[in-house]
Amino acid sequence: MQALAHSVRDRLIERWHDTHQYFKKKDPKRIYFLSLEFLMGRSLTNSVTNLGIQDQYADALTQLGFDYEVLAEQEGDAALGNGGLARFAACQMDSLATLDYPAWGYGLRYQYGLFRQIIVDGFQHEQPDFWLNFGNPWEIERVHVSYPVKFYGTVEEEVLNGKKCKIWIPGESVEAVAYDNPIPGYGTRNAINLRLWAAKPSDQYDMESYTTGDYINAIVNRQKAETISNVLYPDDRSYQGKELRLKQQYFFVSASLQDIMRRFKDLHRSFDEFPEKVALQINDTHPSISIAEVMRVLVDEEHLDWSKAWDIACRIFSVTIHAVQPEGLEKIPVDLLGSVLPRHLEIIYEINYRLVEELKKSFGQDYDKLSRMSIIEEGAVKSIRMANLSLACCHTVNGVSRVHLETLKTRVFKDYYELWPQKFQCKTNGVTQRRWIVVSNPSLCSIISKWLGTEAWIRNVDLISGLREYAKDPDLHTEWKNMKRVNKMRLAEYIETLTSVKVSLDAMFNVQIKRIHEYKRQLLNMLGIIHRYDCIKNMDESDKRRVVPRVCIIGGKAAPGYEVAKKIIKLCHAVADKVNNDPDVGDLLKVVFIPDYNVSVAELVIPGSDLSQHLSTAGHEASGTGCMKFLMNGCLLLATADGSAVEIAEEIGAENMFLFGAKVDEVPALREKGTTLKGSLQFARVVRMVRDGYFGFKDYFKSLCDTVEDGGDFYLLGYDFASYLEAQAAADRTFVDQEKWTQMSILSTAGSGKFSSDRTIEEYAQQSWGIEPCKCPF
Ligand code: GL4
């Protein structure tokens, strides 16, 4: 595998090198994509596919006595991210390369990726992911590309050319070393760069201790420097008020901006041209300290006037918000920021002062509004609102689905929307069909190309709608069903190897794979399964013959400190234990928890699924991208009208999916009603079964049951339960009619074109970044 990977890497490097020479020669405006997380998964098959050399490699390996697929399976995942946000960043890189945009990705090269999930007696345990232990063939270490990144210290005043200015005297310096990861486009020679920074001790680091003889301490301090890029925070939503996290953010932002400015200065003298050459994309609020850093460099180091520098900053930055709730937005305590980055704190205060003066012109003395819009949050812990910093500066603020943008406009950033409506834009997420069809479902890929008579859809996915014409064609149906069966067989083997559970290929494979979270309602899924189990137990043999057999597959990681999510994982296992060993049930129902869900597991599970579930309480999933991958693979969707599912229904027709549950605008009123809302009797019964210890662990599950009862049902499981069961029943009825099911499946794939990250990237390029393709000649 290593040898194979190194050989492919050589091909990659040629293109990557040529692309950068070409970009340098043409000097187009570049997009720099700053993200604290990239979930790249495996690289081998993606690279050989995009380079168009898969057949040659497979042949050559056969001659050497190896099997390409077996080798490809050996590769581990690069898991430098948590979930959807990070995988979306990876899909965007693929589209940027394929569409020939002059783009760079910047992030952190974590020593430990997202934890590995192991299950012991049904409980999640976390183990570190030593993904770099045997080296990473896909990266190129650039020892000569390194920059010092400074922390702590003090700010002093200096007089320069008769003008007072501030200078930062840092207290600590850490070296950022570049590791380059080539990202090949498909059907193009372009290969762009994802540059990840690793922290190394600086040479000047604490030289004093060496000279004063404090040798041991000097070495311990050197080691501390490396901890900055050591570990990825494993929680994808709540903000951690941690010094290390802030240092990670500033570390990658500072190194990236030094790199970007160096590249700019190689060819340009004046920063007046900066906005014509540079677009900076802030992926969620994590990199927003870059705004203060750009101001610091332009004002303190390049000696530009404040207003000139601010004008430049406002023209280069755009941000995408991925959160739904105001609580999900990052706040950094003022004391912490002031200690780690004292000059940046001053700059943020200055930005805020000018912002509030500006706001007063529009809102007068409306102090409530002014305090809501301020970058500084007063309160028990005085904090910096990183989202407000981004809003004040960025020319574009993007939401990730139409529903999400509406939430940003009407709730989360209402005041800002009223002031600057033109900044707010919708860029519905997408996923790359290269990885999610071509790489992970080669049989489907061949079918699509055969029926469309072209492979052009791999670069121009709108063509995929051409399948609609054949949605009723019996020959296509046969091929489609065969493809699904083969994929299910592969998945069934995987399930048996991992869990020893044998599943029937005739059953409907019903899947929910994603991070475990209360709002994603894996608990609703489990309660639905318990209801189904309970029904089967109470049936006579003739009723049983009418039951559609189901394999319920669940997978996902819970953040290590998230107790409720961990209890849900345990409940999955407790229910699985009972159901799978019940002879009354047999093949009518199987429950499987797939451990250590990650990108490569998704590549296996998605093509083998019949039905996929997206159950977030309406208004809570900003977009969701898993549903798009299932859609592309012709799996039917059972979903709430939330995030991108609303747009999917528009594309494929609501009649081709199973929608259920309260709508976004109904949710607040339902919550108001609170205790007066009654879940159905069926709901009460299944919760009681868990409470009474039917699946064991009675005391352990008590608090989990409490979350959905006694008026505390914040995510409205009780309210949505009846309509959820109805949607499940509708799925059963349709599954019995295989022709109808297959037709809906074909229409799902045919309607998935809009949900390609190629479309998303084109929208960003045109509406936010103002960049043009720059195609390297072959
Ligand atoms: C997320 C959203 O929760 C998810 O709906 C969205 O699809 C994704 C990419 O935009 O971003 N936000 C966070 S935080 N994690 C996510 O996965």
PDB file of N, CA, C and O in Angstrom, residues 498-554:
ATOM      1  N   LEU A 498     -17.967  -7.409  11.593  1.00  0.00           N
ATOM      2  CA  LEU A 498     -17.805  -6.515  12.745  1.00  0.00           C
ATOM      3  C   LEU A 498     -18.640  -6.918  13.944  1.00  0.00           C
ATOM      4  O   LEU A 498     -18.216  -6.753  15.088  1.00  0.00           O
ATOM      5  N   THR A 499     -19.862  -7.390  13.680  1.00  0.00           N
ATOM      6  CA  THR A 499     -20.792  -7.547  14.800  1.00  0.00           C
ATOM      7  C   THR A 499     -21.297  -8.970  14.966  1.00  0.00           C
ATOM      8  O   THR A 499     -22.082  -9.237  15.879  1.00  0.00           O
ATOM      9  N   SER A 500     -20.916  -9.851  14.073  1.00  0.00           N
ATOM     10  CA  SER A 500     -21.381 -11.247  14.061  1.00  0.00           C
ATOM     11  C   SER A 500     -22.894 -11.372  13.815  1.00  0.00           C
ATOM     12  O   SER A 500     -23.444 -12.458  13.997  1.00  0.00           O
ATOM     13  N   VAL A 501     -23.532 -10.289  13.438  1.00  0.00           N
ATOM     14  CA  VAL A 501     -24.974 -10.393  13.139  1.00  0.00           C
ATOM     15  C   VAL A 501     -25.136 -10.699  11.645  1.00  0.00           C
ATOM     16  O   VAL A 501     -24.567 -10.010  10.796  1.00  0.00           O
ATOM     17  N   LYS A 502     -25.911 -11.751  11.368  1.00  0.00           N
ATOM     18  CA  LYS A 502     -26.188 -12.104   9.961  1.00  0.00           C
ATOM     19  C   LYS A 502     -27.466 -11.385   9.552  1.00  0.00           C
ATOM     20  O   LYS A 502     -28.461 -11.462  10.268  1.00  0.00           O
ATOM     21  N   VAL A 503     -27.428 -10.713   8.417  1.00  0.00           N
ATOM     22  CA  VAL A 503     -28.652 -10.020   8.001  1.00  0.00           C
ATOM     23  C   VAL A 503     -29.109 -10.523   6.639  1.00  0.00           C
ATOM     24  O   VAL A 503     -28.301 -10.974   5.826  1.00  0.00           O
ATOM     25  N   SER A 504     -30.428 -10.417   6.428  1.00  0.00           N
ATOM     26  CA  SER A 504     -30.987 -10.912   5.169  1.00  0.00           C
ATOM     27  C   SER A 504     -30.954  -9.814   4.109  1.00  0.00           C
ATOM     28  O   SER A 504     -31.326  -8.662   4.380  1.00  0.00           O
ATOM     29  N   LEU A 505     -30.548 -10.184   2.910  1.00  0.00           N
ATOM     30  CA  LEU A 505     -30.469  -9.189   1.831  1.00  0.00           C
ATOM     31  C   LEU A 505     -31.852  -8.771   1.349  1.00  0.00           C
ATOM     32  O   LEU A 505     -31.992  -7.766   0.661  1.00  0.00           O
ATOM     33  N   ASP A 506     -32.870  -9.545   1.692  1.00  0.00           N
ATOM     34  CA  ASP A 506     -34.230  -9.166   1.279  1.00  0.00           C
ATOM     35  C   ASP A 506     -34.839  -8.110   2.188  1.00  0.00           C
ATOM     36  O   ASP A 506     -35.851  -7.504   1.851  1.00  0.00           O
ATOM     37  N   ALA A 507     -34.214  -7.918   3.326  1.00  0.00           N
ATOM     38  CA  ALA A 507     -34.752  -6.905   4.251  1.00  0.00           C
ATOM     39  C   ALA A 507     -34.450  -5.509   3.734  1.00  0.00           C
ATOM     40  O   ALA A 507     -33.518  -5.312   2.948  1.00  0.00           O
ATOM     41  N   MET A 508     -35.243  -4.549   4.186  1.00  0.00           N
ATOM     42  CA  MET A 508     -34.956  -3.153   3.858  1.00  0.00           C
ATOM     43  C   MET A 508     -33.823  -2.675   4.772  1.00  0.00           C
ATOM     44  O   MET A 508     -33.937  -2.756   5.990  1.00  0.00           O
ATOM     45  N   PHE A 509     -32.742  -2.193   4.187  1.00  0.00           N
ATOM     46  CA  PHE A 509     -31.638  -1.653   4.993  1.00  0.00           C
ATOM     47  C   PHE A 509     -31.934  -0.182   5.268  1.00  0.00           C
ATOM     48  O   PHE A 509     -31.943   0.647   4.366  1.00  0.00           O
ATOM     49  N   ASN A 510     -32.138   0.065   6.542  1.00  0.00           N
ATOM     50  CA  ASN A 510     -32.656   1.348   6.978  1.00  0.00           C
ATOM     51  C   ASN A 510     -31.576   1.985   7.856  1.00  0.00           C
ATOM     52  O   ASN A 510     -31.232   1.445   8.894  1.00  0.00           O
ATOM     53  N   VAL A 511     -31.050   3.121   7.416  1.00  0.00           N
ATOM     54  CA  VAL A 511     -29.771   3.574   7.977  1.00  0.00           C
ATOM     55  C   VAL A 511     -29.837   4.977   8.575  1.00  0.00           C
ATOM     56  O   VAL A 511     -30.443   5.879   7.981  1.00  0.00           O
ATOM     57  N   GLN A 512     -29.203   5.150   9.714  1.00  0.00           N
ATOM     58  CA  GLN A 512     -28.974   6.494  10.262  1.00  0.00           C
ATOM     59  C   GLN A 512     -27.523   6.577  10.701  1.00  0.00           C
ATOM     60  O   GLN A 512     -27.136   5.982  11.713  1.00  0.00           O
ATOM     61  N   ILE A 513     -26.706   7.269   9.930  1.00  0.00           N
ATOM     62  CA  ILE A 513     -25.291   7.409  10.287  1.00  0.00           C
ATOM     63  C   ILE A 513     -24.929   8.886  10.320  1.00  0.00           C
ATOM     64  O   ILE A 513     -25.092   9.596   9.342  1.00  0.00           O
ATOM     65  N   LYS A 514     -24.465   9.348  11.440  1.00  0.00           N
ATOM     66  CA  LYS A 514     -24.067  10.741  11.634  1.00  0.00           C
ATOM     67  C   LYS A 514     -23.625  10.895  13.081  1.00  0.00           C
ATOM     68  O   LYS A 514     -23.805   9.962  13.885  1.00  0.00           O
ATOM     69  N   ARG A 515     -23.071  12.079  13.428  1.00  0.00           N
ATOM     70  CA  ARG A 515     -22.723  12.295  14.830  1.00  0.00           C
ATOM     71  C   ARG A 515     -23.966  12.073  15.702  1.00  0.00           C
ATOM     72  O   ARG A 515     -25.083  12.383  15.283  1.00  0.00           O
ATOM     73  N   ILE A 516     -23.724  11.527  16.902  1.00  0.00           N
ATOM     74  CA  ILE A 516     -24.865  11.309  17.791  1.00  0.00           C
ATOM     75  C   ILE A 516     -25.157  12.628  18.517  1.00  0.00           C
ATOM     76  O   ILE A 516     -24.261  13.209  19.142  1.00  0.00           O
ATOM     77  N   HIS A 517     -26.381  13.076  18.394  1.00  0.00           N
ATOM     78  CA  HIS A 517     -26.751  14.340  19.013  1.00  0.00           C
ATOM     79  C   HIS A 517     -28.235  14.308  19.329  1.00  0.00           C
ATOM     80  O   HIS A 517     -29.007  13.732  18.576  1.00  0.00           O
ATOM     81  N   GLU A 518     -28.605  14.932  20.428  1.00  0.00           N
ATOM     82  CA  GLU A 518     -30.041  14.921  20.772  1.00  0.00           C
ATOM     83  C   GLU A 518     -30.897  15.497  19.656  1.00  0.00           C
ATOM     84  O   GLU A 518     -31.964  14.972  19.356  1.00  0.00           O
ATOM     85  N   TYR A 519     -30.416  16.584  19.019  1.00  0.00           N
ATOM     86  CA  TYR A 519     -31.276  17.205  18.005  1.00  0.00           C
ATOM     87  C   TYR A 519     -31.399  16.340  16.748  1.00  0.00           C
ATOM     88  O   TYR A 519     -32.355  16.463  15.997  1.00  0.00           O
ATOM     89  N   LYS A 520     -30.424  15.457  16.535  1.00  0.00           N
ATOM     90  CA  LYS A 520     -30.501  14.565  15.358  1.00  0.00           C
ATOM     91  C   LYS A 520     -31.438  13.385  15.636  1.00  0.00           C
ATOM     92  O   LYS A 520     -31.751  12.595  14.760  1.00  0.00           O
ATOM     93  N   ARG A 521     -31.820  13.237  16.877  1.00  0.00           N
ATOM     94  CA  ARG A 521     -32.868  12.323  17.335  1.00  0.00           C
ATOM     95  C   ARG A 521     -32.645  10.845  16.971  1.00  0.00           C
ATOM     96  O   ARG A 521     -33.556  10.164  16.511  1.00  0.00           O
ATOM     97  N   GLN A 522     -31.428  10.356  17.216  1.00  0.00           N
ATOM     98  CA  GLN A 522     -31.234   8.907  17.124  1.00  0.00           C
ATOM     99  C   GLN A 522     -32.162   8.206  18.114  1.00  0.00           C
ATOM    100  O   GLN A 522     -32.555   7.069  17.892  1.00  0.00           O
ATOM    101  N   LEU A 523     -32.542   8.939  19.186  1.00  0.00           N
ATOM    102  CA  LEU A 523     -33.442   8.342  20.169  1.00  0.00           C
ATOM    103  C   LEU A 523     -34.829   8.094  19.560  1.00  0.00           C
ATOM    104  O   LEU A 523     -35.478   7.081  19.852  1.00  0.00           O
ATOM    105  N   LEU A 524     -35.255   8.993  18.685  1.00  0.00           N
ATOM    106  CA  LEU A 524     -36.547   8.790  17.995  1.00  0.00           C
ATOM    107  C   LEU A 524     -36.476   7.513  17.162  1.00  0.00           C
ATOM    108  O   LEU A 524     -37.412   6.694  17.159  1.00  0.00           O
ATOM    109  N   ASN A 525     -35.365   7.344  16.483  1.00  0.00           N
ATOM    110  CA  ASN A 525     -35.145   6.130  15.699  1.00  0.00           C
ATOM    111  C   ASN A 525     -35.260   4.895  16.603  1.00  0.00           C
ATOM    112  O   ASN A 525     -35.987   3.942  16.296  1.00  0.00           O
ATOM    113  N   MET A 526     -34.565   4.939  17.741  1.00  0.00           N
ATOM    114  CA  MET A 526     -34.578   3.777  18.645  1.00  0.00           C
ATOM    115  C   MET A 526     -35.984   3.496  19.169  1.00  0.00           C
ATOM    116  O   MET A 526     -36.411   2.344  19.249  1.00  0.00           O
ATOM    117  N   LEU A 527     -36.693   4.563  19.514  1.00  0.00           N
ATOM    118  CA  LEU A 527     -38.048   4.352  20.051  1.00  0.00           C
ATOM    119  C   LEU A 527     -38.956   3.778  18.953  1.00  0.00           C
ATOM    120  O   LEU A 527     -39.820   2.931  19.220  1.00  0.00           O
ATOM    121  N   GLY A 528     -38.720   4.191  17.724  1.00  0.00           N
ATOM    122  CA  GLY A 528     -39.472   3.626  16.597  1.00  0.00           C
ATOM    123  C   GLY A 528     -39.169   2.138  16.436  1.00  0.00           C
ATOM    124  O   GLY A 528     -40.067   1.312  16.171  1.00  0.00           O
ATOM    125  N   ILE A 529     -37.900   1.788  16.627  1.00  0.00           N
ATOM    126  CA  ILE A 529     -37.499   0.375  16.513  1.00  0.00           C
ATOM    127  C   ILE A 529     -38.161  -0.444  17.632  1.00  0.00           C
ATOM    128  O   ILE A 529     -38.672  -1.549  17.409  1.00  0.00           O
ATOM    129  N   ILE A 530     -38.178   0.139  18.819  1.00  0.00           N
ATOM    130  CA  ILE A 530     -38.800  -0.570  19.948  1.00  0.00           C
ATOM    131  C   ILE A 530     -40.292  -0.785  19.662  1.00  0.00           C
ATOM    132  O   ILE A 530     -40.851  -1.864  19.918  1.00  0.00           O
ATOM    133  N   HIS A 531     -40.915   0.237  19.086  1.00  0.00           N
ATOM    134  CA  HIS A 531     -42.335   0.106  18.737  1.00  0.00           C
ATOM    135  C   HIS A 531     -42.538  -1.042  17.727  1.00  0.00           C
ATOM    136  O   HIS A 531     -43.432  -1.878  17.870  1.00  0.00           O
ATOM    137  N   ARG A 532     -41.682  -1.085  16.752  1.00  0.00           N
ATOM    138  CA  ARG A 532     -41.788  -2.137  15.731  1.00  0.00           C
ATOM    139  C   ARG A 532     -41.604  -3.519  16.372  1.00  0.00           C
ATOM    140  O   ARG A 532     -42.328  -4.468  16.080  1.00  0.00           O
ATOM    141  N   TYR A 533     -40.636  -3.584  17.263  1.00  0.00           N
ATOM    142  CA  TYR A 533     -40.360  -4.842  17.961  1.00  0.00           C
ATOM    143  C   TYR A 533     -41.579  -5.278  18.774  1.00  0.00           C
ATOM    144  O   TYR A 533     -42.027  -6.433  18.721  1.00  0.00           O
ATOM    145  N   ASP A 534     -42.121  -4.303  19.484  1.00  0.00           N
ATOM    146  CA  ASP A 534     -43.290  -4.564  20.326  1.00  0.00           C
ATOM    147  C   ASP A 534     -44.461  -5.061  19.465  1.00  0.00           C
ATOM    148  O   ASP A 534     -45.169  -6.016  19.841  1.00  0.00           O
ATOM    149  N   CYS A 535     -44.644  -4.438  18.313  1.00  0.00           N
ATOM    150  CA  CYS A 535     -45.738  -4.867  17.413  1.00  0.00           C
ATOM    151  C   CYS A 535     -45.519  -6.309  16.964  1.00  0.00           C
ATOM    152  O   CYS A 535     -46.437  -7.130  16.995  1.00  0.00           O
ATOM    153  N   ILE A 536     -44.279  -6.604  16.541  1.00  0.00           N
ATOM    154  CA  ILE A 536     -43.996  -7.961  16.034  1.00  0.00           C
ATOM    155  C   ILE A 536     -44.261  -8.990  17.138  1.00  0.00           C
ATOM    156  O   ILE A 536     -44.838 -10.056  16.897  1.00  0.00           O
ATOM    157  N   LYS A 537     -43.865  -8.633  18.365  1.00  0.00           N
ATOM    158  CA  LYS A 537     -44.048  -9.570  19.495  1.00  0.00           C
ATOM    159  C   LYS A 537     -45.529  -9.897  19.713  1.00  0.00           C
ATOM    160  O   LYS A 537     -45.871 -10.964  20.203  1.00  0.00           O
ATOM    161  N   ASN A 538     -46.375  -8.934  19.359  1.00  0.00           N
ATOM    162  CA  ASN A 538     -47.799  -9.139  19.617  1.00  0.00           C
ATOM    163  C   ASN A 538     -48.564  -9.646  18.396  1.00  0.00           C
ATOM    164  O   ASN A 538     -49.797  -9.604  18.369  1.00  0.00           O
ATOM    165  N   MET A 539     -47.840 -10.082  17.390  1.00  0.00           N
ATOM    166  CA  MET A 539     -48.512 -10.533  16.154  1.00  0.00           C
ATOM    167  C   MET A 539     -48.665 -12.035  16.118  1.00  0.00           C
ATOM    168  O   MET A 539     -47.822 -12.758  16.644  1.00  0.00           O
ATOM    169  N   ASP A 540     -49.707 -12.482  15.414  1.00  0.00           N
ATOM    170  CA  ASP A 540     -49.749 -13.923  15.144  1.00  0.00           C
ATOM    171  C   ASP A 540     -48.992 -14.175  13.837  1.00  0.00           C
ATOM    172  O   ASP A 540     -48.593 -13.246  13.132  1.00  0.00           O
ATOM    173  N   GLU A 541     -48.848 -15.462  13.496  1.00  0.00           N
ATOM    174  CA  GLU A 541     -47.988 -15.812  12.362  1.00  0.00           C
ATOM    175  C   GLU A 541     -48.469 -15.197  11.048  1.00  0.00           C
ATOM    176  O   GLU A 541     -47.662 -14.779  10.221  1.00  0.00           O
ATOM    177  N   SER A 542     -49.796 -15.140  10.862  1.00  0.00           N
ATOM    178  CA  SER A 542     -50.269 -14.628   9.572  1.00  0.00           C
ATOM    179  C   SER A 542     -49.979 -13.125   9.459  1.00  0.00           C
ATOM    180  O   SER A 542     -49.614 -12.635   8.394  1.00  0.00           O
ATOM    181  N   ASP A 543     -50.101 -12.378  10.565  1.00  0.00           N
ATOM    182  CA  ASP A 543     -49.742 -10.952  10.526  1.00  0.00           C
ATOM    183  C   ASP A 543     -48.255 -10.791  10.230  1.00  0.00           C
ATOM    184  O   ASP A 543     -47.830  -9.896   9.496  1.00  0.00           O
ATOM    185  N   LYS A 544     -47.476 -11.663  10.834  1.00  0.00           N
ATOM    186  CA  LYS A 544     -46.017 -11.557  10.657  1.00  0.00           C
ATOM    187  C   LYS A 544     -45.612 -11.653   9.191  1.00  0.00           C
ATOM    188  O   LYS A 544     -44.641 -11.048   8.766  1.00  0.00           O
ATOM    189  N   ARG A 545     -46.388 -12.453   8.445  1.00  0.00           N
ATOM    190  CA  ARG A 545     -46.031 -12.619   7.037  1.00  0.00           C
ATOM    191  C   ARG A 545     -46.151 -11.306   6.255  1.00  0.00           C
ATOM    192  O   ARG A 545     -45.574 -11.153   5.192  1.00  0.00           O
ATOM    193  N   ARG A 546     -46.898 -10.365   6.807  1.00  0.00           N
ATOM    194  CA  ARG A 546     -47.062  -9.078   6.104  1.00  0.00           C
ATOM    195  C   ARG A 546     -46.020  -8.022   6.527  1.00  0.00           C
ATOM    196  O   ARG A 546     -45.994  -6.921   5.989  1.00  0.00           O
ATOM    197  N   VAL A 547     -45.196  -8.386   7.472  1.00  0.00           N
ATOM    198  CA  VAL A 547     -44.202  -7.407   7.953  1.00  0.00           C
ATOM    199  C   VAL A 547     -43.043  -7.297   6.953  1.00  0.00           C
ATOM    200  O   VAL A 547     -42.551  -8.306   6.461  1.00  0.00           O
ATOM    201  N   VAL A 548     -42.673  -6.059   6.656  1.00  0.00           N
ATOM    202  CA  VAL A 548     -41.493  -5.863   5.795  1.00  0.00           C
ATOM    203  C   VAL A 548     -40.257  -6.029   6.675  1.00  0.00           C
ATOM    204  O   VAL A 548     -40.074  -5.288   7.642  1.00  0.00           O
ATOM    205  N   PRO A 549     -39.428  -7.014   6.364  1.00  0.00           N
ATOM    206  CA  PRO A 549     -38.246  -7.218   7.212  1.00  0.00           C
ATOM    207  C   PRO A 549     -37.303  -6.010   7.127  1.00  0.00           C
ATOM    208  O   PRO A 549     -37.153  -5.415   6.065  1.00  0.00           O
ATOM    209  N   ARG A 550     -36.721  -5.707   8.246  1.00  0.00           N
ATOM    210  CA  ARG A 550     -35.858  -4.513   8.298  1.00  0.00           C
ATOM    211  C   ARG A 550     -34.526  -4.819   8.962  1.00  0.00           C
ATOM    212  O   ARG A 550     -34.481  -5.540   9.964  1.00  0.00           O
ATOM    213  N   VAL A 551     -33.470  -4.228   8.402  1.00  0.00           N
ATOM    214  CA  VAL A 551     -32.202  -4.185   9.126  1.00  0.00           C
ATOM    215  C   VAL A 551     -31.987  -2.714   9.475  1.00  0.00           C
ATOM    216  O   VAL A 551     -31.887  -1.870   8.576  1.00  0.00           O
ATOM    217  N   CYS A 552     -31.971  -2.400  10.749  1.00  0.00           N
ATOM    218  CA  CYS A 552     -31.803  -1.007  11.176  1.00  0.00           C
ATOM    219  C   CYS A 552     -30.339  -0.785  11.539  1.00  0.00           C
ATOM    220  O   CYS A 552     -29.826  -1.417  12.466  1.00  0.00           O
ATOM    221  N   ILE A 553     -29.702   0.064  10.781  1.00  0.00           N
ATOM    222  CA  ILE A 553     -28.257   0.276  10.947  1.00  0.00           C
ATOM    223  C   ILE A 553     -28.034   1.687  11.498  1.00  0.00           C
ATOM    224  O   ILE A 553     -28.554   2.658  10.955  1.00  0.00           O
ATOM    225  N   ILE A 554     -27.278   1.752  12.575  1.00  0.00           N
ATOM    226  CA  ILE A 554     -26.988   3.054  13.194  1.00  0.00           C
ATOM    227  C   ILE A 554     -25.482   3.162  13.375  1.00  0.00           C
ATOM    228  O   ILE A 554     -24.822   2.181  13.710  1.00  0.00           O
TER     229      ILE A 554
END
